[in-house]
Amino acid sequence: MCFRKNLAGFLIYLAVVIAFVAAFVLKRTRTGLHLRAVGENADAAKSVGINVFQTKSIALIIAGVLSGMGGAYMSMGYVSWFVKN
């Protein structure tokens, strides 16, 4: 029981760090520029040489990992229905 609460607290801090890292990557790196370009206009991004399929696939995988972390937080610490007795 104590492990779950500690892990849930850790996931909160990890979420804050991930939010700052994601903001930095999207605003300040070349990868973020490519990702934003593909999101706004995939044809324009393709015309300048960005691999649209690869960019979309990587973004989808990252979104899936973050969603899984959110589900883990919900089942471990936030929702009390999953606690025995």
mmCIF file with all atom_site columns, C-alpha atoms in Angstrom:
data_model
loop_
_atom_site.group_PDB
_atom_site.id
_atom_site.type_symbol
_atom_site.label_atom_id
_atom_site.label_alt_id
_atom_site.label_comp_id
_atom_site.label_asym_id
_atom_site.label_entity_id
_atom_site.label_seq_id
_atom_site.pdbx_PDB_ins_code
_atom_site.Cartn_x
_atom_site.Cartn_y
_atom_site.Cartn_z
_atom_site.occupancy
_atom_site.B_iso_or_equiv
_atom_site.pdbx_formal_charge
_atom_site.auth_seq_id
_atom_site.auth_comp_id
_atom_site.auth_asym_id
_atom_site.auth_atom_id
_atom_site.pdbx_PDB_model_num
ATOM 1  C CA . MET A 1 1  ? 0.000   0.000  0.000   1.00 0.00 ? 1  MET A CA 1
ATOM 2  C CA . CYS A 1 2  ? 2.754   2.423  0.904   1.00 0.00 ? 2  CYS A CA 1
ATOM 3  C CA . PHE A 1 3  ? 4.623   1.602  -2.320  1.00 0.00 ? 3  PHE A CA 1
ATOM 4  C CA . ARG A 1 4  ? 1.611   2.601  -4.402  1.00 0.00 ? 4  ARG A CA 1
ATOM 5  C CA . LYS A 1 5  ? 1.323   5.999  -2.740  1.00 0.00 ? 5  LYS A CA 1
ATOM 6  C CA . ASN A 1 6  ? 5.041   6.639  -3.179  1.00 0.00 ? 6  ASN A CA 1
ATOM 7  C CA . LEU A 1 7  ? 4.869   5.618  -6.813  1.00 0.00 ? 7  LEU A CA 1
ATOM 8  C CA . ALA A 1 8  ? 1.834   7.826  -7.412  1.00 0.00 ? 8  ALA A CA 1
ATOM 9  C CA . GLY A 1 9  ? 3.674   10.784 -5.869  1.00 0.00 ? 9  GLY A CA 1
ATOM 10 C CA . PHE A 1 10 ? 6.659   10.045 -8.066  1.00 0.00 ? 10 PHE A CA 1
ATOM 11 C CA . LEU A 1 11 ? 4.430   10.013 -11.140 1.00 0.00 ? 11 LEU A CA 1
ATOM 12 C CA . ILE A 1 12 ? 3.137   13.479 -10.273 1.00 0.00 ? 12 ILE A CA 1
ATOM 13 C CA . TYR A 1 13 ? 6.659   14.889 -10.157 1.00 0.00 ? 13 TYR A CA 1
ATOM 14 C CA . LEU A 1 14 ? 7.538   13.001 -13.317 1.00 0.00 ? 14 LEU A CA 1
ATOM 15 C CA . ALA A 1 15 ? 4.513   14.510 -15.092 1.00 0.00 ? 15 ALA A CA 1
ATOM 16 C CA . VAL A 1 16 ? 5.639   18.030 -14.203 1.00 0.00 ? 16 VAL A CA 1
ATOM 17 C CA . VAL A 1 17 ? 9.146   17.333 -15.509 1.00 0.00 ? 17 VAL A CA 1
ATOM 18 C CA . ILE A 1 18 ? 7.749   15.794 -18.703 1.00 0.00 ? 18 ILE A CA 1
ATOM 19 C CA . ALA A 1 19 ? 5.559   18.867 -19.262 1.00 0.00 ? 19 ALA A CA 1
ATOM 20 C CA . PHE A 1 20 ? 8.561   21.202 -19.062 1.00 0.00 ? 20 PHE A CA 1
ATOM 21 C CA . VAL A 1 21 ? 10.681  18.939 -21.263 1.00 0.00 ? 21 VAL A CA 1
ATOM 22 C CA . ALA A 1 22 ? 7.893   18.666 -23.852 1.00 0.00 ? 22 ALA A CA 1
ATOM 23 C CA . ALA A 1 23 ? 7.440   22.445 -23.919 1.00 0.00 ? 23 ALA A CA 1
ATOM 24 C CA . PHE A 1 24 ? 11.181  22.924 -24.393 1.00 0.00 ? 24 PHE A CA 1
ATOM 25 C CA . VAL A 1 25 ? 11.396  20.305 -27.150 1.00 0.00 ? 25 VAL A CA 1
ATOM 26 C CA . LEU A 1 26 ? 8.393   21.684 -29.031 1.00 0.00 ? 26 LEU A CA 1
ATOM 27 C CA . LYS A 1 27 ? 9.510   25.317 -28.871 1.00 0.00 ? 27 LYS A CA 1
ATOM 28 C CA . ARG A 1 28 ? 13.306  25.208 -29.005 1.00 0.00 ? 28 ARG A CA 1
ATOM 29 C CA . THR A 1 29 ? 14.493  22.192 -31.023 1.00 0.00 ? 29 THR A CA 1
ATOM 30 C CA . ARG A 1 30 ? 14.568  21.186 -34.639 1.00 0.00 ? 30 ARG A CA 1
ATOM 31 C CA . THR A 1 31 ? 12.549  18.069 -33.842 1.00 0.00 ? 31 THR A CA 1
ATOM 32 C CA . GLY A 1 32 ? 9.825   20.209 -32.310 1.00 0.00 ? 32 GLY A CA 1
ATOM 33 C CA . LEU A 1 33 ? 9.777   22.418 -35.387 1.00 0.00 ? 33 LEU A CA 1
ATOM 34 C CA . HIS A 1 34 ? 9.361   19.345 -37.603 1.00 0.00 ? 34 HIS A CA 1
ATOM 35 C CA . LEU A 1 35 ? 6.580   18.011 -35.396 1.00 0.00 ? 35 LEU A CA 1
ATOM 36 C CA . ARG A 1 36 ? 4.715   21.313 -35.453 1.00 0.00 ? 36 ARG A CA 1
ATOM 37 C CA . ALA A 1 37 ? 5.165   21.593 -39.229 1.00 0.00 ? 37 ALA A CA 1
ATOM 38 C CA . VAL A 1 38 ? 3.759   18.113 -39.809 1.00 0.00 ? 38 VAL A CA 1
ATOM 39 C CA . GLY A 1 39 ? 0.839   18.880 -37.505 1.00 0.00 ? 39 GLY A CA 1
ATOM 40 C CA . GLU A 1 40 ? -0.086  22.094 -39.273 1.00 0.00 ? 40 GLU A CA 1
ATOM 41 C CA . ASN A 1 41 ? 0.425   21.127 -42.908 1.00 0.00 ? 41 ASN A CA 1
ATOM 42 C CA . ALA A 1 42 ? 1.789   17.700 -43.758 1.00 0.00 ? 42 ALA A CA 1
ATOM 43 C CA . ASP A 1 43 ? 2.079   18.458 -47.482 1.00 0.00 ? 43 ASP A CA 1
ATOM 44 C CA . ALA A 1 44 ? 4.217   21.532 -46.859 1.00 0.00 ? 44 ALA A CA 1
ATOM 45 C CA . ALA A 1 45 ? 6.426   19.584 -44.458 1.00 0.00 ? 45 ALA A CA 1
ATOM 46 C CA . LYS A 1 46 ? 6.824   16.810 -47.021 1.00 0.00 ? 46 LYS A CA 1
ATOM 47 C CA . SER A 1 47 ? 7.809   19.326 -49.688 1.00 0.00 ? 47 SER A CA 1
ATOM 48 C CA . VAL A 1 48 ? 10.781  20.532 -47.621 1.00 0.00 ? 48 VAL A CA 1
ATOM 49 C CA . GLY A 1 49 ? 12.031  17.005 -46.961 1.00 0.00 ? 49 GLY A CA 1
ATOM 50 C CA . ILE A 1 50 ? 10.539  16.040 -43.609 1.00 0.00 ? 50 ILE A CA 1
ATOM 51 C CA . ASN A 1 51 ? 9.553   12.380 -43.361 1.00 0.00 ? 51 ASN A CA 1
ATOM 52 C CA . VAL A 1 52 ? 5.888   12.809 -42.443 1.00 0.00 ? 52 VAL A CA 1
ATOM 53 C CA . PHE A 1 53 ? 5.127   9.141  -41.755 1.00 0.00 ? 53 PHE A CA 1
ATOM 54 C CA . GLN A 1 54 ? 8.090   8.754  -39.413 1.00 0.00 ? 54 GLN A CA 1
ATOM 55 C CA . THR A 1 55 ? 7.275   11.979 -37.566 1.00 0.00 ? 55 THR A CA 1
ATOM 56 C CA . LYS A 1 56 ? 3.639   10.995 -37.087 1.00 0.00 ? 56 LYS A CA 1
ATOM 57 C CA . SER A 1 57 ? 4.614   7.495  -35.949 1.00 0.00 ? 57 SER A CA 1
ATOM 58 C CA . ILE A 1 58 ? 7.066   8.749  -33.335 1.00 0.00 ? 58 ILE A CA 1
ATOM 59 C CA . ALA A 1 59 ? 4.514   11.284 -32.062 1.00 0.00 ? 59 ALA A CA 1
ATOM 60 C CA . LEU A 1 60 ? 1.906   8.530  -31.790 1.00 0.00 ? 60 LEU A CA 1
ATOM 61 C CA . ILE A 1 61 ? 4.260   6.269  -29.822 1.00 0.00 ? 61 ILE A CA 1
ATOM 62 C CA . ILE A 1 62 ? 5.160   9.075  -27.414 1.00 0.00 ? 62 ILE A CA 1
ATOM 63 C CA . ALA A 1 63 ? 1.472   9.928  -26.944 1.00 0.00 ? 63 ALA A CA 1
ATOM 64 C CA . GLY A 1 64 ? 0.727   6.263  -26.217 1.00 0.00 ? 64 GLY A CA 1
ATOM 65 C CA . VAL A 1 65 ? 3.469   6.081  -23.599 1.00 0.00 ? 65 VAL A CA 1
ATOM 66 C CA . LEU A 1 66 ? 2.212   9.233  -21.889 1.00 0.00 ? 66 LEU A CA 1
ATOM 67 C CA . SER A 1 67 ? -1.358  7.908  -21.958 1.00 0.00 ? 67 SER A CA 1
ATOM 68 C CA . GLY A 1 68 ? -0.180  4.662  -20.400 1.00 0.00 ? 68 GLY A CA 1
ATOM 69 C CA . MET A 1 69 ? 1.539   6.595  -17.643 1.00 0.00 ? 69 MET A CA 1
ATOM 70 C CA . GLY A 1 70 ? -1.714  8.468  -17.004 1.00 0.00 ? 70 GLY A CA 1
ATOM 71 C CA . GLY A 1 71 ? -3.583  5.171  -16.770 1.00 0.00 ? 71 GLY A CA 1
ATOM 72 C CA . ALA A 1 72 ? -0.987  3.811  -14.366 1.00 0.00 ? 72 ALA A CA 1
ATOM 73 C CA . TYR A 1 73 ? -1.423  6.862  -12.164 1.00 0.00 ? 73 TYR A CA 1
ATOM 74 C CA . MET A 1 74 ? -5.195  6.452  -12.196 1.00 0.00 ? 74 MET A CA 1
ATOM 75 C CA . SER A 1 75 ? -5.046  2.799  -11.223 1.00 0.00 ? 75 SER A CA 1
ATOM 76 C CA . MET A 1 76 ? -2.309  3.146  -8.591  1.00 0.00 ? 76 MET A CA 1
ATOM 77 C CA . GLY A 1 77 ? -2.943  6.252  -6.633  1.00 0.00 ? 77 GLY A CA 1
ATOM 78 C CA . TYR A 1 78 ? -5.785  8.467  -7.672  1.00 0.00 ? 78 TYR A CA 1
ATOM 79 C CA . VAL A 1 79 ? -8.762  6.095  -7.786  1.00 0.00 ? 79 VAL A CA 1
ATOM 80 C CA . SER A 1 80 ? -9.482  4.301  -4.539  1.00 0.00 ? 80 SER A CA 1
ATOM 81 C CA . TRP A 1 81 ? -11.740 1.652  -6.077  1.00 0.00 ? 81 TRP A CA 1
ATOM 82 C CA . PHE A 1 82 ? -8.780  -0.564 -6.881  1.00 0.00 ? 82 PHE A CA 1
ATOM 83 C CA . VAL A 1 83 ? -7.677  -0.939 -3.248  1.00 0.00 ? 83 VAL A CA 1
ATOM 84 C CA . LYS A 1 84 ? -8.372  -4.307 -1.631  1.00 0.00 ? 84 LYS A CA 1
ATOM 85 C CA . ASN A 1 85 ? -10.854 -4.400 1.277   1.00 0.00 ? 85 ASN A CA 1
#
